[in-house]
XYZ file of C-alpha atoms in Angstrom:
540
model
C 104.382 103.269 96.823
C 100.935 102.069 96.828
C 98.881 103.482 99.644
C 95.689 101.921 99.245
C 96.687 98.292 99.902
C 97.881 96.527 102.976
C 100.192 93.403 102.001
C 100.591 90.694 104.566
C 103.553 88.217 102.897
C 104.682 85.083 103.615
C 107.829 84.957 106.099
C 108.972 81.233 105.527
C 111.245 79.611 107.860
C 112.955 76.760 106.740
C 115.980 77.542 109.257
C 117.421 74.389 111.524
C 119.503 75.733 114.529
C 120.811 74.392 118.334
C 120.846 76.500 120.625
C 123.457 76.524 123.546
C 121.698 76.332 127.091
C 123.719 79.306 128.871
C 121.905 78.689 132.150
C 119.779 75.625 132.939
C 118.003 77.390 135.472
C 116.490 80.461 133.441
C 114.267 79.705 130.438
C 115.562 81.055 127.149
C 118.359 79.672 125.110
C 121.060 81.487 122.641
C 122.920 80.723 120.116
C 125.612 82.084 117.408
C 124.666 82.786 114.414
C 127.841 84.399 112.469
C 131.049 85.024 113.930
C 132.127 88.202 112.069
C 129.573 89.679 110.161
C 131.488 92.150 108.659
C 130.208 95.345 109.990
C 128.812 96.741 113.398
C 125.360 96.874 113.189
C 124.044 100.095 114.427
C 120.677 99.881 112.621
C 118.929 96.527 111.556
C 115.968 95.703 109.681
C 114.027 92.054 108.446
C 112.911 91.990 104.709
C 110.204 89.685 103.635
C 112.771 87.484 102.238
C 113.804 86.359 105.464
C 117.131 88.385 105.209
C 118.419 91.168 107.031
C 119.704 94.362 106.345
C 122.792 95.181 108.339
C 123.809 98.685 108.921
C 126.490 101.070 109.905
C 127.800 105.021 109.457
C 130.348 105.294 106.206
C 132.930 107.090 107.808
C 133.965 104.819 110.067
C 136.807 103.535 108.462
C 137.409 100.277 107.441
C 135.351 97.234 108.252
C 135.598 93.626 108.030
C 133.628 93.284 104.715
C 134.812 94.308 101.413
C 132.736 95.794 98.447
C 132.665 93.752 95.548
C 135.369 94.422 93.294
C 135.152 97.795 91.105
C 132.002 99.143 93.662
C 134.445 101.293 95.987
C 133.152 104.548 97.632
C 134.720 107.809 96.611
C 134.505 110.296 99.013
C 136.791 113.475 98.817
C 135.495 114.657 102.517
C 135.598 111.710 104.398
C 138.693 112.066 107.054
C 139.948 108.713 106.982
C 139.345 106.834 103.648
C 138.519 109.216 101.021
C 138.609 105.977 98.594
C 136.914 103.120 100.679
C 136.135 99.873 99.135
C 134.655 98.566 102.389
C 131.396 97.463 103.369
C 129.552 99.577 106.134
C 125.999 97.446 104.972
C 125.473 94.120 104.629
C 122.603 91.803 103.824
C 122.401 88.442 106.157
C 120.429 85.466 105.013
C 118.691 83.914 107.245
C 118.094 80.222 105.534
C 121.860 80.085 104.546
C 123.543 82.556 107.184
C 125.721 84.189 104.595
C 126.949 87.589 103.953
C 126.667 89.763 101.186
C 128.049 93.371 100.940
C 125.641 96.500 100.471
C 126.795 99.185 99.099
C 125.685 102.959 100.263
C 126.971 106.274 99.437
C 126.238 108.700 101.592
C 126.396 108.894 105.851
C 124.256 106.898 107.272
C 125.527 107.611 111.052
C 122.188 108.182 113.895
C 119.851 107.929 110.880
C 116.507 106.280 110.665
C 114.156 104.294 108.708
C 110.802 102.642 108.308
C 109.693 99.779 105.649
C 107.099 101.300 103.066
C 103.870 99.817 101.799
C 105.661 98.305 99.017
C 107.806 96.366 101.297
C 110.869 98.924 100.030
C 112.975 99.615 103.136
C 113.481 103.744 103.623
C 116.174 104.969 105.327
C 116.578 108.816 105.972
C 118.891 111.441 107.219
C 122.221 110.831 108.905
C 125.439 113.278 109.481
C 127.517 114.886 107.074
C 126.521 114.101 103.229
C 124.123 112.457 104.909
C 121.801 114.590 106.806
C 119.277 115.600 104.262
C 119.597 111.757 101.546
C 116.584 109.634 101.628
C 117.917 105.884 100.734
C 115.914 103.200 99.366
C 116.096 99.247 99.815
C 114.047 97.045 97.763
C 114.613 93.773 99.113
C 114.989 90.871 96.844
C 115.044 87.049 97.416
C 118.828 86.574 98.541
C 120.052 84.992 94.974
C 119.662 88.377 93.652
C 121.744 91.896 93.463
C 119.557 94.454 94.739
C 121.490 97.218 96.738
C 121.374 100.622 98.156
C 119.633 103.419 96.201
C 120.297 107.018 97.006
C 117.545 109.243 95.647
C 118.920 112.307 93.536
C 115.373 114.023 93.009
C 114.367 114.143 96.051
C 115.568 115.349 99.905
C 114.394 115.883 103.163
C 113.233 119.610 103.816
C 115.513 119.876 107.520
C 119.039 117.807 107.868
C 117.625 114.813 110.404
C 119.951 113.513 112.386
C 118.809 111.193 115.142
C 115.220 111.598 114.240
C 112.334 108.503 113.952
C 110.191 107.331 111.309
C 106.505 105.869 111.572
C 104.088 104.736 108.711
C 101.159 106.778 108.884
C 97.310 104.607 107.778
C 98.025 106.085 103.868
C 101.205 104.113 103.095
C 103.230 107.709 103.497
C 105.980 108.196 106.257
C 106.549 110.849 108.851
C 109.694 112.267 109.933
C 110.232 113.274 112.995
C 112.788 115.494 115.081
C 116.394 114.869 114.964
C 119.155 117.221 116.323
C 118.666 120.889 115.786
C 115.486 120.094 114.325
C 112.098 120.615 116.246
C 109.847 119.697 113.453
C 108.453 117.225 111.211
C 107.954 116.088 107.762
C 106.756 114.022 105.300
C 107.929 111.225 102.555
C 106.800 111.558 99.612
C 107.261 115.112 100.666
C 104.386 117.558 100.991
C 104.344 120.655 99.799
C 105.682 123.403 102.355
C 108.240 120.965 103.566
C 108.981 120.761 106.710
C 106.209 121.605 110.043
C 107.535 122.964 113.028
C 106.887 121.006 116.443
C 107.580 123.084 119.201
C 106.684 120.342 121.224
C 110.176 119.183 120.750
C 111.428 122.563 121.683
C 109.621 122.641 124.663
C 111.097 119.453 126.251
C 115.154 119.415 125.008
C 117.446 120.431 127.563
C 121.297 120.708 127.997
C 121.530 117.038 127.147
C 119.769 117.277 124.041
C 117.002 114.387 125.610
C 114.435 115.028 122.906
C 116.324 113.245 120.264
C 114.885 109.676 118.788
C 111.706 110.617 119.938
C 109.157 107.212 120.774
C 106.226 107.728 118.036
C 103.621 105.314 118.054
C 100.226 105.528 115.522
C 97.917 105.315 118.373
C 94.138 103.485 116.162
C 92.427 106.822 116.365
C 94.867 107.650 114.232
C 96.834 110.150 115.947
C 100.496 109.786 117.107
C 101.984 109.329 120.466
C 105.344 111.306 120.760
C 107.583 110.547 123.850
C 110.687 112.658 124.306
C 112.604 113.408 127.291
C 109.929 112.886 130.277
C 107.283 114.308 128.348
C 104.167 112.900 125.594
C 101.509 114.448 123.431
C 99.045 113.235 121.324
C 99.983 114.403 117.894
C 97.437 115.355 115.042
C 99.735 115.218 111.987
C 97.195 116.333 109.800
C 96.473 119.853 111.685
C 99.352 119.734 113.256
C 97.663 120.261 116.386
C 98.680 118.708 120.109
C 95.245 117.207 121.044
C 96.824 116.258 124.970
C 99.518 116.769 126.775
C 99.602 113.689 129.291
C 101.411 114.207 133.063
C 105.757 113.840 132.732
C 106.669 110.835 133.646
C 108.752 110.375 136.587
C 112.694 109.299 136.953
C 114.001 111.917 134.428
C 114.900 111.433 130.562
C 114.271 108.894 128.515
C 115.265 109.361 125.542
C 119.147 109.548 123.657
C 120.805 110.323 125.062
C 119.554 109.231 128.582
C 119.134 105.679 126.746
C 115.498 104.352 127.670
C 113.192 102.425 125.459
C 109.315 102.156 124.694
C 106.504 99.956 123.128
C 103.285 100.432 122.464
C 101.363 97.095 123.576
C 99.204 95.034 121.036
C 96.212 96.195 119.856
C 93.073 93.759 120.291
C 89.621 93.504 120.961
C 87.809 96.622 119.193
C 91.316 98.635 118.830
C 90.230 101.135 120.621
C 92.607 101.064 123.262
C 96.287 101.755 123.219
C 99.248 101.260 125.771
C 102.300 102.820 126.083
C 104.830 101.569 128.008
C 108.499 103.294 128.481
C 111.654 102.070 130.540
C 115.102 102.314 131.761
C 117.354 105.357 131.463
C 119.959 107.358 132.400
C 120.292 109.120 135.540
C 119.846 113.219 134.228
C 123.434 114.445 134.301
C 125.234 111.371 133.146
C 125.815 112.420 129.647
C 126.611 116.027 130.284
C 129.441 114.625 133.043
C 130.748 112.247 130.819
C 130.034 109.732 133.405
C 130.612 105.853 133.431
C 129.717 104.761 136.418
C 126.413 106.897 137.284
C 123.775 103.604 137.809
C 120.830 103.397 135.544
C 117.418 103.755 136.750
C 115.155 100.820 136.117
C 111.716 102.402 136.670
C 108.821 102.022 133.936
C 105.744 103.391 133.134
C 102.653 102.271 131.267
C 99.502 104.454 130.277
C 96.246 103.854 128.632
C 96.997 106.811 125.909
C 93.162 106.606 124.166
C 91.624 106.806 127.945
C 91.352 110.883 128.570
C 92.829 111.551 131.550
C 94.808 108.332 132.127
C 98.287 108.155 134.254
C 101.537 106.673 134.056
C 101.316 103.953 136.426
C 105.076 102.831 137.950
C 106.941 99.799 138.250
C 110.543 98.912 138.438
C 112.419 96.027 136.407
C 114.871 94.112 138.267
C 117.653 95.481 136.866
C 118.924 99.549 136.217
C 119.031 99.384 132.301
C 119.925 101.814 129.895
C 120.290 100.866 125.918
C 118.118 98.168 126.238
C 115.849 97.251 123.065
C 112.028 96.305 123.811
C 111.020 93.797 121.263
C 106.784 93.071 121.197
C 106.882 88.527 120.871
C 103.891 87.158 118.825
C 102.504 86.590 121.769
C 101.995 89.796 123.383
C 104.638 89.493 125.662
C 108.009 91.974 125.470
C 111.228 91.510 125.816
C 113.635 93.460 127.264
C 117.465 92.810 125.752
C 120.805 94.554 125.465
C 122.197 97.418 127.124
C 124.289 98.486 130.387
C 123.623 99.549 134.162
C 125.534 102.258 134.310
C 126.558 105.495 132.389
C 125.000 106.616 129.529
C 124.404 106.705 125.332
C 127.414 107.957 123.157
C 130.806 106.527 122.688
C 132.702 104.647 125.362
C 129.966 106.335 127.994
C 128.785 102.992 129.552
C 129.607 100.457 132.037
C 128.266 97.269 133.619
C 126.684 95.483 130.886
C 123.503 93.765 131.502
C 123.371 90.744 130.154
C 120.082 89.381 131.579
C 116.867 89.073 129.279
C 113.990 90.603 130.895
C 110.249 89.468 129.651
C 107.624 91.700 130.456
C 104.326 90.055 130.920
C 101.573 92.645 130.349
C 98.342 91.144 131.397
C 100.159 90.159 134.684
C 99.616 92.644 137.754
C 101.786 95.099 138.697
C 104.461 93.528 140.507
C 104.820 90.385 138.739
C 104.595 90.974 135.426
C 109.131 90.715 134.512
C 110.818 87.479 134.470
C 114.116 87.204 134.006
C 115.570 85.351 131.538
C 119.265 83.566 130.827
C 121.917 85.414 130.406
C 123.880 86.232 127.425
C 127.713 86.273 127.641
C 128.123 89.297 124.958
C 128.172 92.800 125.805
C 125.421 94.265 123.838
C 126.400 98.278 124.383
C 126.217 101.389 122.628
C 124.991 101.066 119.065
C 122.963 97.153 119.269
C 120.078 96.291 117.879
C 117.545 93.857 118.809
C 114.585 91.980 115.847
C 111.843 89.777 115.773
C 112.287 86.892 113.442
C 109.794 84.959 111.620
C 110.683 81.620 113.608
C 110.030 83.620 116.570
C 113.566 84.101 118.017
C 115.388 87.491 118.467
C 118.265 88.561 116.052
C 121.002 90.530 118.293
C 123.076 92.376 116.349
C 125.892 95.088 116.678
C 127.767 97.000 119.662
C 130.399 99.582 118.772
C 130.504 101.858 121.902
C 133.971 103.677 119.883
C 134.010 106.388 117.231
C 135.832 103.347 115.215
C 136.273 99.828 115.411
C 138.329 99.148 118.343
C 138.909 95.081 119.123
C 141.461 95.473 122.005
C 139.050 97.302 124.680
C 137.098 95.851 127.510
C 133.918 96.815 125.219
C 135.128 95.798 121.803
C 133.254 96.383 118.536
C 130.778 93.705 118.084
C 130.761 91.731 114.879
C 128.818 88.477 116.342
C 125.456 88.234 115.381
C 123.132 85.772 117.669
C 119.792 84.848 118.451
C 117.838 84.487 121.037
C 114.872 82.242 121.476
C 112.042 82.511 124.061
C 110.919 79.678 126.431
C 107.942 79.371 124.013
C 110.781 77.406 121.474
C 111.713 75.065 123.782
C 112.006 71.306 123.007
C 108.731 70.862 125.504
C 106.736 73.186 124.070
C 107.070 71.223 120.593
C 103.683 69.186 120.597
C 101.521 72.129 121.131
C 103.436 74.294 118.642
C 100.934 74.737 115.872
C 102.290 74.806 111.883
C 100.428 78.159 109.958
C 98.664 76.661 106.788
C 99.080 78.773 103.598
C 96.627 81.721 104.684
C 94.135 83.406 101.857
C 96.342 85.143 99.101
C 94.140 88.093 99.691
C 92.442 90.294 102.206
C 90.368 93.232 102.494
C 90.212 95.569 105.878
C 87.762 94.269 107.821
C 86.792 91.359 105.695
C 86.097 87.786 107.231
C 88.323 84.455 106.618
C 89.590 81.674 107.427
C 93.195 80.181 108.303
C 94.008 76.562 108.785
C 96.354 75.188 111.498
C 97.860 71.979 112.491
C 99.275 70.822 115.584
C 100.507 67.415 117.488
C 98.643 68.115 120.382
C 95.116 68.472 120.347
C 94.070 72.232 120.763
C 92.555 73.199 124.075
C 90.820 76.889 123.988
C 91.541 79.698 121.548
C 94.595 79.567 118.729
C 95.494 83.398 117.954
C 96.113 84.635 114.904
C 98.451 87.791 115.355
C 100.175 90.288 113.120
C 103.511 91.364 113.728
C 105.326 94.491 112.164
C 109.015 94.233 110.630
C 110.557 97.627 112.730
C 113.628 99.074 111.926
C 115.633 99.292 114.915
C 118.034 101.551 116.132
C 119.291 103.272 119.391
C 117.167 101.318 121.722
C 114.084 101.708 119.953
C 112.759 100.018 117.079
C 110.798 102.528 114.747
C 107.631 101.335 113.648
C 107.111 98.256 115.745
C 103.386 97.327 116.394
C 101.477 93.871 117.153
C 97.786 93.397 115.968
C 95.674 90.363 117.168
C 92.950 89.229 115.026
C 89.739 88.504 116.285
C 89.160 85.051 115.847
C 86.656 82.324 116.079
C 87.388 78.910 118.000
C 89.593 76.322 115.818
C 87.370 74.047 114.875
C 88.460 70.324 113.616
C 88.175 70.267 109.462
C 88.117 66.431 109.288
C 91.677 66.359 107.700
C 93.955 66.625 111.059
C 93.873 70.675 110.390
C 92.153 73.282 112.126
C 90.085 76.203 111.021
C 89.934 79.189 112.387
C 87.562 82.225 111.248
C 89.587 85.978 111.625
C 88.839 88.952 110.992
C 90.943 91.294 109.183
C 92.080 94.975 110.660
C 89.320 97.638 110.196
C 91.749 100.346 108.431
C 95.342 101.626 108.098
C 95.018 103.568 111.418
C 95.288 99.685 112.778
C 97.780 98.400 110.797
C 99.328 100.304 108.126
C 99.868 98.951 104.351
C 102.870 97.119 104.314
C 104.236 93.486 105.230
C 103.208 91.512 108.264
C 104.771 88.771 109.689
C 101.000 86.987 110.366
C 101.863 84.036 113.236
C 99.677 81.146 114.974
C 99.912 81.176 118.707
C 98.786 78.223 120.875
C 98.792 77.969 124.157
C 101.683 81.176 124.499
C 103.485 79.061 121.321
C 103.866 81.110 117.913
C 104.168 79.212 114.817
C 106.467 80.330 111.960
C 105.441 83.753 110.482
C 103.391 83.162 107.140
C 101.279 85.435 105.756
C 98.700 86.671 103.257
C 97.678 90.044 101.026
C 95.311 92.375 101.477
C 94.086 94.961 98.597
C 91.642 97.913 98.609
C 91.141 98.803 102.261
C 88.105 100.442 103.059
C 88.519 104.734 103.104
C 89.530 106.103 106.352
C-alpha cells in the first residue's frame, strides 16, 4: 500500500440498458440486471474495473454458483458442507453482466471492509474461522483470474465481528468495534495491537446497539463514531474523545435497531462536515423477537466541526429500518431498501418498503425527501445498495434466513437491479455533459483543468465532484464520502468542449489515497465517472 499518493482512475461506462417505468407518476426508473446471480449478496463493493464484488458468509450452505472445477472449499468444522465446491463470492461485470465465481476460505459472515490506496479491496473479520482473517481483493480488468487472498502473516489483534472500516488521510485503515469488542485497531497493524474504546462500552445495551458503528473522517481529521443514540469525535492518534455531542432522540440506531447514516459532501473550504442519521428500530424489537413493532422514521442532521452544534429533527415519509443511504454525484442521497416494521437479524422484519426516498440537503427542513417509484422486490435483511459510475444504484442481495430459503414470503434474493435517478431520464439527455479524459496526474491542492461537452449549451456552473467506491453492508456503506471541487466557470474552448479550472483536495484528511469515481454534473445531471491520478500529496 502506498500512502503517500491519492489515485483518482478512470470508471468507464460503456453500458447500454432500458429501464422499466414501474410508476409513471414518480421519477426514477428500474431495471433487472441478472436474474440469479448466484449468491445473496450481504456485502458489495465497485472495483475500478467497473465490476463488482459480490459477497456472502461460507457456511451457508450451498448456493447457486459453483467454484470452478478442482477450487472446492475444505472445511472440517463447517456444519453443513464440510467439502463445498460452491460459490459464496462472485465478481459481476458491469459492461457484459456476467458472473464469475470468487473463491474465499474463511467466514466471511457480519464482516467488513474498505478499498485501500492501492485500489486492493480489504475485507476483515467475520464469525468462526473468520473472526480474526484479513482478506485481500486486487481487482483486475474482468478477462482476468484474480481471486480472494487470505493473509497467513498477518491477523487482526481482537476477533471483529460486525465491526466498520474507514481509510484514515495516510492510506492505513481503522478497525472499529464489532461484537464483544469495545476497541479499535489498525491495518497494517500497529504495534500494541488493539486500543480500547470505552466509548463503545459506554453506549451497548441488552440489544447489543453499538455494533456497525457509523465512522466518518470528519476534514480536521478526526473521526465521527455513531453507535446506538450516541457520537464522539474520535482522535485516533491519542486516542482521545475530543466531544461528546447531545444523544440523539428516537432510540438506537445502529444493528441491530437497523438505521443508517451519511456524512454530506464536503465543499467550499472543507471545513464543515454533516452528519446525518435515519430510520430504526423501535428499542425492544430485537430483544422481543418482534415482527410487527413499526419502524420509526425520524432523522437527524448536525454540523459535527461547529462546537456546540445539535441534532436538528425531521421525519421521512415512511418508518424505515435496513434502509441503505447512498450520497448521488450530485449531493443529493438516496434512501433505498429495507422494511417498516420489526427489526435486523433473521426472519425479524415485516412490511417491506419499497419506496425510494431522495433526500435533498440544501432544501429546508420540511421539504427536503421526495419520494421516488417503487420497486417491486423486497430488499430485507442482508441488501446492499452502490453507486455506479453511470450514475445508477446497484441493489443487490436480501437473505432475511440463516440459509437460502426460496419458498417464504421473504425469499433469498438472487436478483440484482439498478436503479436510476430522475437525473438519467430521457429529458434530461441534452444537458447531460460527457467527462473529457481528465489530467493523468494530480497533486493535493494543485490547479487544473477538465474539459466537458454537452448538447445543450451550459447555463451557470458545471461541478466537478469526487465520489468514493464504499463497501456496503448492513445498511451502511463503510467509507462512503463525496468531495466537490472548487471550480472555475466552463468556459467555451473553441472546439464544441468546455473547460473548466478545479482545484484538487488540500490533503488526505479530505479525501483519502485511493480511487475516485471523479463525475461532471450539469444542471443536477452527472456524467459518467472518469477520472485522473494524483501523486505526492502535500504532508499533513
Amino acid at each position: 500500500m502506498d500512502a503517500s499518493k491519492l489515485f483518482l482512475f478512470v470508471f468507464v461506462s460503456t453500458i447500454v440498458y432500458t429501464a422499466i417505468v414501474a410508476r409513471a407518476d414518480l421519477p426514477g426508473t428500474w431495471e433487472l440486471l441478472v436474474a440469479n446471480a448466484g449468491v445473496a449478496s450481504m456485502h458489495t463493493a465497485v472495483t475500478r474495473f467497473n465490476t463488482v464484488v459480490l459477497l456472502d458468509r461460507t457456511n451457508i450452505g450451498p448456493s447457486r454458483k459453483m467454484l470452478r472445477k478442482g477450487h472446492c472449499r475444505y472445511d472440517p468444522t463447517d456444519a453443513v458442507l464440510k467439502r463445498d465446491c460452491y460459490a459464496h463470492s462472485v465478481l459481476f461485470d458491469l459492461q457484459t453482466n456476467q458472473i464469475r465465481p470468487l473463491m474465499i476460505l474463511t467466514d466471511t459472515w457480519c464482516s467488513s471492509g474498505q478499498f485501500l490506496s492501492d485500489g486492493t479491496l480489504l475485507q476483515t473479520g467475520g464469525d468462526m474461522d473468520g473472526v480474526r482473517k484479513f482478506r485481500k481483493f486486487a481487482p483486475c480488468e474482468s478477462t482476468g483470474l484474480c481471486d480472494w487472498k487470505e493473509l497467513q502473516d498477518v491477523e487482526l489483534s481482537e476477533g471483529r465481528w460486525y465491526a466498520t472500516n474507514q481509510i484514515l488521510p495516510d492510506g492505513s485503515v481503522i478497525i472499529v468495534g464489532g461484537r464483544a469488542a469495545n476497541s479499535v485497531e489498525f491495518f497494517p497493524p500497529k504495534p500494541g495491537g488493539d486500543i480500547h474504546f470505552p466509548f463503545l462500552a459506554d453506549v451497548e445495551d441488552n440489544q447489543m446497539d453499538n455494533l456497525y458503528p457509523y465512522v466518518h473522517l470528519l476534514p480536521n481529521g478526526h473521526l465521527f463514531i455513531f453507535a446506538n443514540d450516541k457520537a464522539v469525535m474520535y482522535d485516533y492518534k491519542g486516542n482521545i474523545i475530543v466531544r461528546d455531542y447531545p444523544p440523539l432522540d428516537g432510540g438506537p440506531r445502529n444493528y441491530p435497531s437497523a438505521g443508517s447514516s451519511v456524512m454530506l459532501a464536503l465543499e467550499g473550504d472543507y471545513s464543515t462536515a454533516v452528519i446525518v442519521v435515519c430510520g430504526g428500530a423501535q428499542y425492544g424489537a430485537y430483544l422481543e423477537r418482534s415482527t410487527d413493532t413499526p419502524a420509526h422514521g425520524s432523522c437527524g442532521r448536525i454540523v459535527a466541526t461547529q462546537p456546540d452544534s445539535v441534532w436538528e429533527m425531521e421525519d421521512m415519509p415512511f418508518g424505515r429500518i435496513m434502509g441503505d443511504m447512498v450520497m448521488l454525484p450530485t449531493g443529493d442521497v438516496l434512501i433505498i431498501n429495507g422494511a417498516q416494521a420489526g427489526t435486523q437479524g433473521f426472519e425479524l422484519a415485516s412490511n417491506p418498503c419499497l419506496f425510494p426516498l431522495l433526500y435533498r440537503p440544501a432544501e429546508p427542513a420540511g421539504l427536503r425527501f421526495m419520494t421516488l417509484t417503487p420497486g417491486s422486490v423486497p430488499r430485507m435483511y442482508h441488501s446492499t445498495a452502490n453507486l455506479l459510475p453511470d450514475g445508477r444504484i446497484l441493489i443487490a442481495g436480501s437473505n432475511p434466513h440463516y440459509f437460502y430459503k426460496f419458498n417464504s414470503d421473504f425469499p433469498t434474493e438472487l436478483r440484482i437491479e439498478a436503479f436510476s435517478p430522475e437525473y438519467l431520464s430521457a429529458d434530461k439527455a441534452n444537458i447531460r455533459p460527457v467527462l473529457e479524459e481528465p489530467p493523468e496526474t494530480i497533486r493535493y491542492g494543485e490547479t487544473f483543468t477538465v474539459f466537458v461537452s454537452v448538447s445543450l449549451p451550459v447555463v451557470g456552473i458545471v461541478e466537478v465532484n469526487l465520489g468514493s467506491a464504499p463497501f456496503a453492508t448492513h445498511s451502511f456503506s463503510q467509507g462512503q464520502r463525496l468531495v466537490k471541487l472548487p471550480v472555475t466557470s466552463a468556459m467555451p474552448s473553441g472546439d464544441g468542449r468546455y473547460s473548466i479550472g478545479c482545484t484538487a483536495p488540500p490533503d488526505g484528511r479530505v479525501a483519502p489515497p485511493g480511487y475516485y469515481m471523479v463525475f461532471a454534473v450539469n444542471l443536477g445531471v452527472p456524467s459518467v465517472a472518469r477520472a485522473f491520478k494524483s501523486r505526492h500529496p502535500k504532508r499533513i
